[in-house]
PDB file of C-alpha atoms and ligand atoms in Angstrom:
ATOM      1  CA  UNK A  16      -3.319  20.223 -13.769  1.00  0.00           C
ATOM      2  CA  UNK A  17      -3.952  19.467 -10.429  1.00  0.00           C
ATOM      3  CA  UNK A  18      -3.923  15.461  -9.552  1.00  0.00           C
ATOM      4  CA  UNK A  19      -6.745  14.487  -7.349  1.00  0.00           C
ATOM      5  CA  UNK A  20      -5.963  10.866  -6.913  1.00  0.00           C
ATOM      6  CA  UNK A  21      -2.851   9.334  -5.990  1.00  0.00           C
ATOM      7  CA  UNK A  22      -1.955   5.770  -6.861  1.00  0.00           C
ATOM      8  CA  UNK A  23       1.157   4.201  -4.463  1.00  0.00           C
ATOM      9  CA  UNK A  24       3.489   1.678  -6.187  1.00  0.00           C
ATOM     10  CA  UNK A  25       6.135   0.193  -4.566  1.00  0.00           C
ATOM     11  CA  UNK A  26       7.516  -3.262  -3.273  1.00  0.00           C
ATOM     12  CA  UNK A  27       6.127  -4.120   0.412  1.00  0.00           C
ATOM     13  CA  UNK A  28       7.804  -1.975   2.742  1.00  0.00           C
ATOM     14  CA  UNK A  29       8.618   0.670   0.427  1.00  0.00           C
ATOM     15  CA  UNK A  30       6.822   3.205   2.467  1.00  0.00           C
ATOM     16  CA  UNK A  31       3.725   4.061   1.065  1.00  0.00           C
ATOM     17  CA  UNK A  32       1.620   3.245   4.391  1.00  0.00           C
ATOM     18  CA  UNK A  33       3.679   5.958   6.068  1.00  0.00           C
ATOM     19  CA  UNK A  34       3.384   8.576   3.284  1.00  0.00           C
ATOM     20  CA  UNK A  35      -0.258   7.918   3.217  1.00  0.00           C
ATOM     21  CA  UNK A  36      -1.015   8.325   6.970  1.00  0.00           C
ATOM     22  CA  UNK A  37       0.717  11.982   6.367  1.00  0.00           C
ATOM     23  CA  UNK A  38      -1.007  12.987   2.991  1.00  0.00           C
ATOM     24  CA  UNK A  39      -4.099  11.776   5.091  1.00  0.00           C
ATOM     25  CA  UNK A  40      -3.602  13.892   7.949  1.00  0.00           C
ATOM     26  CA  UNK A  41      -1.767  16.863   6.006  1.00  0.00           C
ATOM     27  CA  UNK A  42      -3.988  16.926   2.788  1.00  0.00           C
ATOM     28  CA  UNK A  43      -7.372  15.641   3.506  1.00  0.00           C
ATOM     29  CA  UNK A  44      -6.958  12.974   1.268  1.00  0.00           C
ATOM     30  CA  UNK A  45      -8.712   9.642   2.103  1.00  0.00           C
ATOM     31  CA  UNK A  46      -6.432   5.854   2.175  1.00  0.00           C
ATOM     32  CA  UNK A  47      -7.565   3.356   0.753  1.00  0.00           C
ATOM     33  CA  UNK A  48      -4.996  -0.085   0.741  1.00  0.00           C
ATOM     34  CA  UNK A  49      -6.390  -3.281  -0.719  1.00  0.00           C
ATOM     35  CA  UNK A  50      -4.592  -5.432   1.840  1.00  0.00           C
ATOM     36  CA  UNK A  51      -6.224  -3.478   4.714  1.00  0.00           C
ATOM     37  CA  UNK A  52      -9.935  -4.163   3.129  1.00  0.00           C
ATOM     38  CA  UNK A  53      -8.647  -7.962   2.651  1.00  0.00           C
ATOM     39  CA  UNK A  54      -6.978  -8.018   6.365  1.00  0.00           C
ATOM     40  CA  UNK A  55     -10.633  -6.572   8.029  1.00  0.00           C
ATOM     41  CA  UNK A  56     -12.446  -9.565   5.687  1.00  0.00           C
ATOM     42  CA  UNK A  57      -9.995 -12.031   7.556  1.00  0.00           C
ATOM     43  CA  UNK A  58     -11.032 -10.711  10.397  1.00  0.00           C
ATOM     44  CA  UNK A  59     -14.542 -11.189  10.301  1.00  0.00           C
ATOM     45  CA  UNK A  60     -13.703 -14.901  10.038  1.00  0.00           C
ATOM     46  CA  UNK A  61     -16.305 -15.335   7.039  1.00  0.00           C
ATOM     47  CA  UNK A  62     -15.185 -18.008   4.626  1.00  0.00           C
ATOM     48  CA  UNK A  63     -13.906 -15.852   2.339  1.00  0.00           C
ATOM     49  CA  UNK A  64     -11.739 -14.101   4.826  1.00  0.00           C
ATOM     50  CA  UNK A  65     -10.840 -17.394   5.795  1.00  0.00           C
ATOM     51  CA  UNK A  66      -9.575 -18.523   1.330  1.00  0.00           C
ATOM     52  CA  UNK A  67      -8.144 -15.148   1.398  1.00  0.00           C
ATOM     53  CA  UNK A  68      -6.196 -15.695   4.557  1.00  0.00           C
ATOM     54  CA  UNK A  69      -4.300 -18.405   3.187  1.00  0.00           C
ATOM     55  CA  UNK A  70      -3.809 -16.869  -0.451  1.00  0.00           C
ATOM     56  CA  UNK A  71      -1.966 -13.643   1.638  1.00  0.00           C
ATOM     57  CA  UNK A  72      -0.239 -16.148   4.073  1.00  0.00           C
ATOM     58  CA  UNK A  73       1.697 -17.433   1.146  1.00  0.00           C
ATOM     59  CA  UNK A  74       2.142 -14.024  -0.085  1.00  0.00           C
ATOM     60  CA  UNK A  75       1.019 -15.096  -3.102  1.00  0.00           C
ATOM     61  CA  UNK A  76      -1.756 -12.147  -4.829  1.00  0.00           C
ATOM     62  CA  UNK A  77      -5.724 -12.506  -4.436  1.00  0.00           C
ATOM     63  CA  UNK A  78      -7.867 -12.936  -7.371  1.00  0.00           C
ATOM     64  CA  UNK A  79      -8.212  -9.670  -9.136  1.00  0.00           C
ATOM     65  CA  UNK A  80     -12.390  -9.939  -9.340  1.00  0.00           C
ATOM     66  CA  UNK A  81     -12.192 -10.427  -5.425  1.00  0.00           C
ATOM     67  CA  UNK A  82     -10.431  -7.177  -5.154  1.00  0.00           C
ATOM     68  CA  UNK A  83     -11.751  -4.710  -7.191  1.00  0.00           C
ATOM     69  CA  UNK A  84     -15.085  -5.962  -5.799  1.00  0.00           C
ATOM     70  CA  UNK A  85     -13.869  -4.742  -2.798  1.00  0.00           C
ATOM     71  CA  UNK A  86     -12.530  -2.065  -3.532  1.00  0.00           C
ATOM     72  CA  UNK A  87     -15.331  -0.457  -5.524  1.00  0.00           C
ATOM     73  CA  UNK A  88     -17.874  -1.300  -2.036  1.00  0.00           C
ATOM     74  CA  UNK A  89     -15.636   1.023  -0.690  1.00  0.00           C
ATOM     75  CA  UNK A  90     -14.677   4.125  -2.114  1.00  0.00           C
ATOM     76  CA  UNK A  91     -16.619   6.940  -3.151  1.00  0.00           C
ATOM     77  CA  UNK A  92     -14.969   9.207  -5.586  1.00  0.00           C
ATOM     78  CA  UNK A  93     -17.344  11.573  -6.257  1.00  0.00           C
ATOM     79  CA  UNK A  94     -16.499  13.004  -2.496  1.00  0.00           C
ATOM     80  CA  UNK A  95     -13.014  12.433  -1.940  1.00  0.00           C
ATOM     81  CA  UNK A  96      -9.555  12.296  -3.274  1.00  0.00           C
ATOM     82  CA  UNK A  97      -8.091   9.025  -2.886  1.00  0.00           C
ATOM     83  CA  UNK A  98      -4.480   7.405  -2.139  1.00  0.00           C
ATOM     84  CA  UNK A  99      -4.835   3.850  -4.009  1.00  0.00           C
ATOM     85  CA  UNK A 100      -2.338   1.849  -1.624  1.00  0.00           C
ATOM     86  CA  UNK A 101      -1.713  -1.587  -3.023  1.00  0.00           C
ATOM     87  CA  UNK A 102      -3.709  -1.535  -5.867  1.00  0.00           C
ATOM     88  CA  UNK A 103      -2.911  -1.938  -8.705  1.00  0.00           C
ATOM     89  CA  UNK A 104      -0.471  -4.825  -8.256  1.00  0.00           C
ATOM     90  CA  UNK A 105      -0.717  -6.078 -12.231  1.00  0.00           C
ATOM     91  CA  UNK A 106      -1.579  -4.601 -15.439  1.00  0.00           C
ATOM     92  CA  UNK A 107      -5.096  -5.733 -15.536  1.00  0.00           C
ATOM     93  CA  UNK A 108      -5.652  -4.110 -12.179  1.00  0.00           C
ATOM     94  CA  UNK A 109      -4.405  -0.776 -14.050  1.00  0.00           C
ATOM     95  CA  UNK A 110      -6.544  -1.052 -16.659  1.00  0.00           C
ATOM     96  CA  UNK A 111      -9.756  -1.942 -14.344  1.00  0.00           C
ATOM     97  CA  UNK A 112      -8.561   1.494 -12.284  1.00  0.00           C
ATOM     98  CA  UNK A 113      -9.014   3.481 -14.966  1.00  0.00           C
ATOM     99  CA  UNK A 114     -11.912   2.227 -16.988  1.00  0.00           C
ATOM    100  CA  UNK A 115     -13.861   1.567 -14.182  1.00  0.00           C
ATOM    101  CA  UNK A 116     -13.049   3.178 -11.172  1.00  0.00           C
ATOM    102  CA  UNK A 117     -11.328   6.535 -12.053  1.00  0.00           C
ATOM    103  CA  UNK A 118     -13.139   6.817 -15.504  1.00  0.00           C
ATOM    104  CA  UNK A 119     -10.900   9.870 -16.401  1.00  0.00           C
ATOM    105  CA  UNK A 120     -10.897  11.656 -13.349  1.00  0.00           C
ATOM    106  CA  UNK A 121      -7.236  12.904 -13.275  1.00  0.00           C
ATOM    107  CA  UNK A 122      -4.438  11.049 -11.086  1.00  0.00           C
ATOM    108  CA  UNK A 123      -0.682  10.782 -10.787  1.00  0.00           C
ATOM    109  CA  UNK A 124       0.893   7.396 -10.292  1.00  0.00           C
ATOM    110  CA  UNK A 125       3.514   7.426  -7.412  1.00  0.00           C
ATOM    111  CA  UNK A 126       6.908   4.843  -7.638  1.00  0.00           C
ATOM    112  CA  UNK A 127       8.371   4.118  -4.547  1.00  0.00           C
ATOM    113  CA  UNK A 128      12.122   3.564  -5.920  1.00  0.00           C
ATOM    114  CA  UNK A 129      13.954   1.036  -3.317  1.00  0.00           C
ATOM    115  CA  UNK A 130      16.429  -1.600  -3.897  1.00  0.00           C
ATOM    116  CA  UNK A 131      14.567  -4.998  -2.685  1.00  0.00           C
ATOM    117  CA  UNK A 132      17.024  -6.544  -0.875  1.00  0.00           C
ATOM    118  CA  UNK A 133      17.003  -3.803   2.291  1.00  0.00           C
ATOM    119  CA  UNK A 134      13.015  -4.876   2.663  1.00  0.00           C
ATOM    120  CA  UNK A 135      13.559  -8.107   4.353  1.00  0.00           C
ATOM    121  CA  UNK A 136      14.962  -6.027   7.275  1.00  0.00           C
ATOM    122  CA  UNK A 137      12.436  -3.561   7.187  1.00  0.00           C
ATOM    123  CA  UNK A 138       9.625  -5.712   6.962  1.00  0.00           C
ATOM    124  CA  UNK A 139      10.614  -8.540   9.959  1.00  0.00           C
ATOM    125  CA  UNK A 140      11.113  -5.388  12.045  1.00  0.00           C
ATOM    126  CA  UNK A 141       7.533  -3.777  10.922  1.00  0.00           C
ATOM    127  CA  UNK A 142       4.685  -3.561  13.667  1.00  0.00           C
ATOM    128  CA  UNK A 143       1.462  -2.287  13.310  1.00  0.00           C
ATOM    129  CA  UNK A 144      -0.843  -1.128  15.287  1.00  0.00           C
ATOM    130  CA  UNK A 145      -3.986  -3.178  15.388  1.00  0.00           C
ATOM    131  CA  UNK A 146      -6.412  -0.449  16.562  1.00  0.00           C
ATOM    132  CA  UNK A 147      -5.275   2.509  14.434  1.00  0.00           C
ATOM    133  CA  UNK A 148      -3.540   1.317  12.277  1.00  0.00           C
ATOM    134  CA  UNK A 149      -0.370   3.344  12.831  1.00  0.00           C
ATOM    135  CA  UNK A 150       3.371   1.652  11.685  1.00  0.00           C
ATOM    136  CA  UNK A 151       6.342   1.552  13.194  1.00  0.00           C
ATOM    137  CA  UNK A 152       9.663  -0.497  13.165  1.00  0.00           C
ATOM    138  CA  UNK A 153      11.581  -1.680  15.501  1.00  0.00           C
ATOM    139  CA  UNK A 154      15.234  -0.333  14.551  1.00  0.00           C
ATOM    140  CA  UNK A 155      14.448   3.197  12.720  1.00  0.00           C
ATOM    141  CA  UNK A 156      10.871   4.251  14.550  1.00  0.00           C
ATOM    142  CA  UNK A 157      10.353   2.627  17.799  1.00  0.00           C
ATOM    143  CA  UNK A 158       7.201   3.842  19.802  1.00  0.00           C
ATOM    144  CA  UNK A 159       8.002   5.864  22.830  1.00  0.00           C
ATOM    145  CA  UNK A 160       6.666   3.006  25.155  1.00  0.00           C
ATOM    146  CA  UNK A 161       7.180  -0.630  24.104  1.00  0.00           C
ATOM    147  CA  UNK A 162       4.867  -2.076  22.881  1.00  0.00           C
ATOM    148  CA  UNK A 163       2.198   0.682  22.998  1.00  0.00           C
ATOM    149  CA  UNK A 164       1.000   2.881  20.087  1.00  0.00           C
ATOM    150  CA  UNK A 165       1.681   6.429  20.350  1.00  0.00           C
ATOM    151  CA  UNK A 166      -0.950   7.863  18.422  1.00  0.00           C
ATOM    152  CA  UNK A 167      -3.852   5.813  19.851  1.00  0.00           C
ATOM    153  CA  UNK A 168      -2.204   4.622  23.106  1.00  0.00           C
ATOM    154  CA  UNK A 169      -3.494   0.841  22.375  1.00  0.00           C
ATOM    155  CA  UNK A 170      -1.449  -2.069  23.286  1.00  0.00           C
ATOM    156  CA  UNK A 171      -1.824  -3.895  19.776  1.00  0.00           C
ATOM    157  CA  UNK A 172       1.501  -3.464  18.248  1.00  0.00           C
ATOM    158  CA  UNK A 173       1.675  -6.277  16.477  1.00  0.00           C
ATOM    159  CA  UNK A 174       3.651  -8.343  13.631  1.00  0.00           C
ATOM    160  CA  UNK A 175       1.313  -9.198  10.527  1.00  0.00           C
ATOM    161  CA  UNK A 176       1.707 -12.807   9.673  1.00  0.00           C
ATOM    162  CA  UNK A 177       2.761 -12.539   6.358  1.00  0.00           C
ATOM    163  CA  UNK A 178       5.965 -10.508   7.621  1.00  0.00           C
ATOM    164  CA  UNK A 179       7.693 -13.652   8.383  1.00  0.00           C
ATOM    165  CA  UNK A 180      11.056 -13.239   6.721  1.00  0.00           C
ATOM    166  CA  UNK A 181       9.411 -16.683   4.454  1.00  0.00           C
ATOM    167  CA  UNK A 182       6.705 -15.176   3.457  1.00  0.00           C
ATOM    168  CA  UNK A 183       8.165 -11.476   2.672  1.00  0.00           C
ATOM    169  CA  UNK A 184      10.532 -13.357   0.018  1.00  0.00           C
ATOM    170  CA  UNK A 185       7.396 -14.388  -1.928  1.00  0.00           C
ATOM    171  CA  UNK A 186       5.855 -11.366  -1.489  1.00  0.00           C
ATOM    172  CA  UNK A 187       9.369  -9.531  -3.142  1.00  0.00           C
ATOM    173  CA  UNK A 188       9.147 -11.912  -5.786  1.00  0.00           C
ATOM    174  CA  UNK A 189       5.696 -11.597  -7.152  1.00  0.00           C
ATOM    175  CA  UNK A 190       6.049  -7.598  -6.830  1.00  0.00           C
ATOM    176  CA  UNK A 191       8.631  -7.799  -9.063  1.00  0.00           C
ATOM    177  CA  UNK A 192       7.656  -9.991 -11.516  1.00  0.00           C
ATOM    178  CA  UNK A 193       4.105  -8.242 -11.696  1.00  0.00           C
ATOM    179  CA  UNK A 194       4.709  -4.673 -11.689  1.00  0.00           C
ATOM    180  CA  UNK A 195       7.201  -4.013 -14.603  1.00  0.00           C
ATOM    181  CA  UNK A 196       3.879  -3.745 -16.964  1.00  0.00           C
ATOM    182  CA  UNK A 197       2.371  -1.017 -14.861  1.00  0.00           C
ATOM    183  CA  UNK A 198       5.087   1.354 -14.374  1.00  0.00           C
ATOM    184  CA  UNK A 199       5.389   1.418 -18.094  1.00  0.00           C
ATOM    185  CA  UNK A 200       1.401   1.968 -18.868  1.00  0.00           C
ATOM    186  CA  UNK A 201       1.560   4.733 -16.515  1.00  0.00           C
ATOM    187  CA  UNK A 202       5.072   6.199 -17.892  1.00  0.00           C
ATOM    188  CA  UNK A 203       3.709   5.993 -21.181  1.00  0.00           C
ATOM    189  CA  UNK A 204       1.051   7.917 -20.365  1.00  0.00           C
ATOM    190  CA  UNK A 205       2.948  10.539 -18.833  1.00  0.00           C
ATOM    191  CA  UNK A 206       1.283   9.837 -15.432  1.00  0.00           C
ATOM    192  CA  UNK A 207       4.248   8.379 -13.004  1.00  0.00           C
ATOM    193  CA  UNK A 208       6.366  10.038 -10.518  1.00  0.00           C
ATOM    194  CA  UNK A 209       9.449   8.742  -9.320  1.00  0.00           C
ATOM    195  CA  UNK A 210      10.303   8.927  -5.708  1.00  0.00           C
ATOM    196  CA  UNK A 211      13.758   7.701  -3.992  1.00  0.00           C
ATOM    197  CA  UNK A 212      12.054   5.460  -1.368  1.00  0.00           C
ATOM    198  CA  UNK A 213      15.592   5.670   0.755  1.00  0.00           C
ATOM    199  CA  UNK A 214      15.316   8.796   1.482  1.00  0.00           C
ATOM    200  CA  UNK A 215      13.791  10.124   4.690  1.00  0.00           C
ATOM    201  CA  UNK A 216      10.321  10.678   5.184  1.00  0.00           C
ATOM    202  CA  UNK A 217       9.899  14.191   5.036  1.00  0.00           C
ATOM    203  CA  UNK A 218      11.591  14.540   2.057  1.00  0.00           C
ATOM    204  CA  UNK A 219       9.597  12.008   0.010  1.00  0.00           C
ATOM    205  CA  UNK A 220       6.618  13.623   1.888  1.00  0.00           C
ATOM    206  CA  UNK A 221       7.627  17.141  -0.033  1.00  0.00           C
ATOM    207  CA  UNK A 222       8.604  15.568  -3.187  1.00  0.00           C
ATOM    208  CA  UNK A 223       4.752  13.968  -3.000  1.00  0.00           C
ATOM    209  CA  UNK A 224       3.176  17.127  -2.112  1.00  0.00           C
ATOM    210  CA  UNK A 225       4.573  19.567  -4.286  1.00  0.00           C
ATOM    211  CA  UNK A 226       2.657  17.654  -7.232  1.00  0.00           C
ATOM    212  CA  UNK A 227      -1.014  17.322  -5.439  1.00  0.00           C
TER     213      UNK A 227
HETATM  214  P1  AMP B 314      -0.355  -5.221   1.371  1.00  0.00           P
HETATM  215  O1  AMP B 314      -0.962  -4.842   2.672  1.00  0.00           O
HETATM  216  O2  AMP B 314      -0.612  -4.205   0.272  1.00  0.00           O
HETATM  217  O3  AMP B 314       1.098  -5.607   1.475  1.00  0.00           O
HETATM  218  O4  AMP B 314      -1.144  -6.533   0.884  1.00  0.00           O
HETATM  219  C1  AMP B 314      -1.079  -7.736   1.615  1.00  0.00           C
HETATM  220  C2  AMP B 314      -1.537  -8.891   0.741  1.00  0.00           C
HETATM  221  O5  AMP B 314      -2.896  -8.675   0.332  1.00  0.00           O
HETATM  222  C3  AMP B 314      -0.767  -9.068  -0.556  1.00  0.00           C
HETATM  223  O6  AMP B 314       0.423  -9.821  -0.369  1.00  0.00           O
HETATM  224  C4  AMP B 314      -1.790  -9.826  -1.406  1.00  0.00           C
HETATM  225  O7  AMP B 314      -1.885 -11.190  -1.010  1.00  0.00           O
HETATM  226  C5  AMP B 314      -3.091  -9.160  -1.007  1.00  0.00           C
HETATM  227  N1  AMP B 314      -3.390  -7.994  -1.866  1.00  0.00           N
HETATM  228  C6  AMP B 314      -3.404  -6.670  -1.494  1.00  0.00           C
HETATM  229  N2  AMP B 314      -3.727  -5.890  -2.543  1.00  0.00           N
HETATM  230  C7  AMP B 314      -3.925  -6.724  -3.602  1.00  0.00           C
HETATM  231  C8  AMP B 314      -4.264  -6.519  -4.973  1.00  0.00           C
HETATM  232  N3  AMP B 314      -4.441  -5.290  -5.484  1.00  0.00           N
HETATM  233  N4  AMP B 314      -4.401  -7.619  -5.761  1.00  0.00           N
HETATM  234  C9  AMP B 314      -4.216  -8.854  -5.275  1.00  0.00           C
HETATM  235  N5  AMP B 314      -3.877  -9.122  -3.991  1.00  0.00           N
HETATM  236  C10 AMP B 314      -3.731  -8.071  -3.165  1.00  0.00           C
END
């Protein structure tokens, strides 16, 4: 069976912003991350953006109607394969996936397997590029010029506000008290993957591709 929808898990900073970019570019699939849709509400400054601002500010999770809402405004699925990035974060979420979204259209879970505790690093060193969207950290994947996105060339690299080393330990904690539920409804039915998070990014990249 072929999987035509891929659905990321993994603790912020696990990597599945950098493996989606790639499936994106490599495998015509299309990204779709429930914190990016949120983050472009904020920025419209509209009231809501501005209640959901503080919600992901104290890295606590946004209201699951608020979400999906979003995310179903968004997506078509009758013309694309998707990445889900970011959703679902509870078992609820996974439920509302597949009853309402997917509907039985086939899809493969993905679990990005990292020990939490090497995050906090990752994450305080994590830029992004405001125009593009492109990721980079300061210690393992610099861009060539400081400062300055390499795939775009914008000078927007910048540090989201709820990567402040406060805020990340939150954000650790509710993944980890949320997500235990989901990655057994999806083992259970025989939909998750496994992927070693550590390793580099070509090889998770491989391990990803040789099951779409
Ligand atoms: P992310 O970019 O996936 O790390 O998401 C950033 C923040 O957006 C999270 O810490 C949550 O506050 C919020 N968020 C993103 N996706 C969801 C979701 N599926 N359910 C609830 N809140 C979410």
């Amino acid at each position: 069976m072929s999987n035509k929808h891929l659905i990321f898990i993994g603790a912020p900073g696990s990597g599945k912003g950098t493996q989606a970019t790639k499936l994106v570019q490599e495998a015509s699939f299309k990204h779709i991350s429930t914190g990016d849709l949120l983050r472009s509400e904020i920025a419209k400054g509209s009231d809501l953006g501005k209640e959901v601002k503080q919600v992901i500010d104290a890295g606590q999770l946004v209201s699951d109607d608020l979400v999906i809402r979003l995310l179903q405004a968004n997506i078509n699925l009758a013309s694309s394969s998707y990445i889900f990035d970011g959703y679902p974060r509870n078992l609820a979420q996974a439920k509302t996936l597949d009853e309402n979204v997917l509907k039985g259209a086939p899809s493969l879970a993905v679990y990005f397997e990292i020990n939490t505790g090497k995050l906090v690093e990752r994450l305080t060193n994590r830029r992004t590029c405001k125009d593009c969207g492109s990721i980079y950290n300061l210690v393992s994947k610099k861009p060539k010029i400081m400062g300055v996105c390499d795939q775009c060339g914008g000078k927007n690299l910048v540090q989201r506000d709820d990567d402040k080393e406060e805020v990340i330990k939150n954000r650790l904690s509710v993944f980890e008290s949320t997500i235990s539920p989901v990655l057994s409804y999806y083992q259970d039915l025989g939909r998750l993957m496994r992927v070693d998070a550590e390793k580099s990014v070509d090889e998770i990249f491989n391990q990803i591709s040789s099951k779409v």
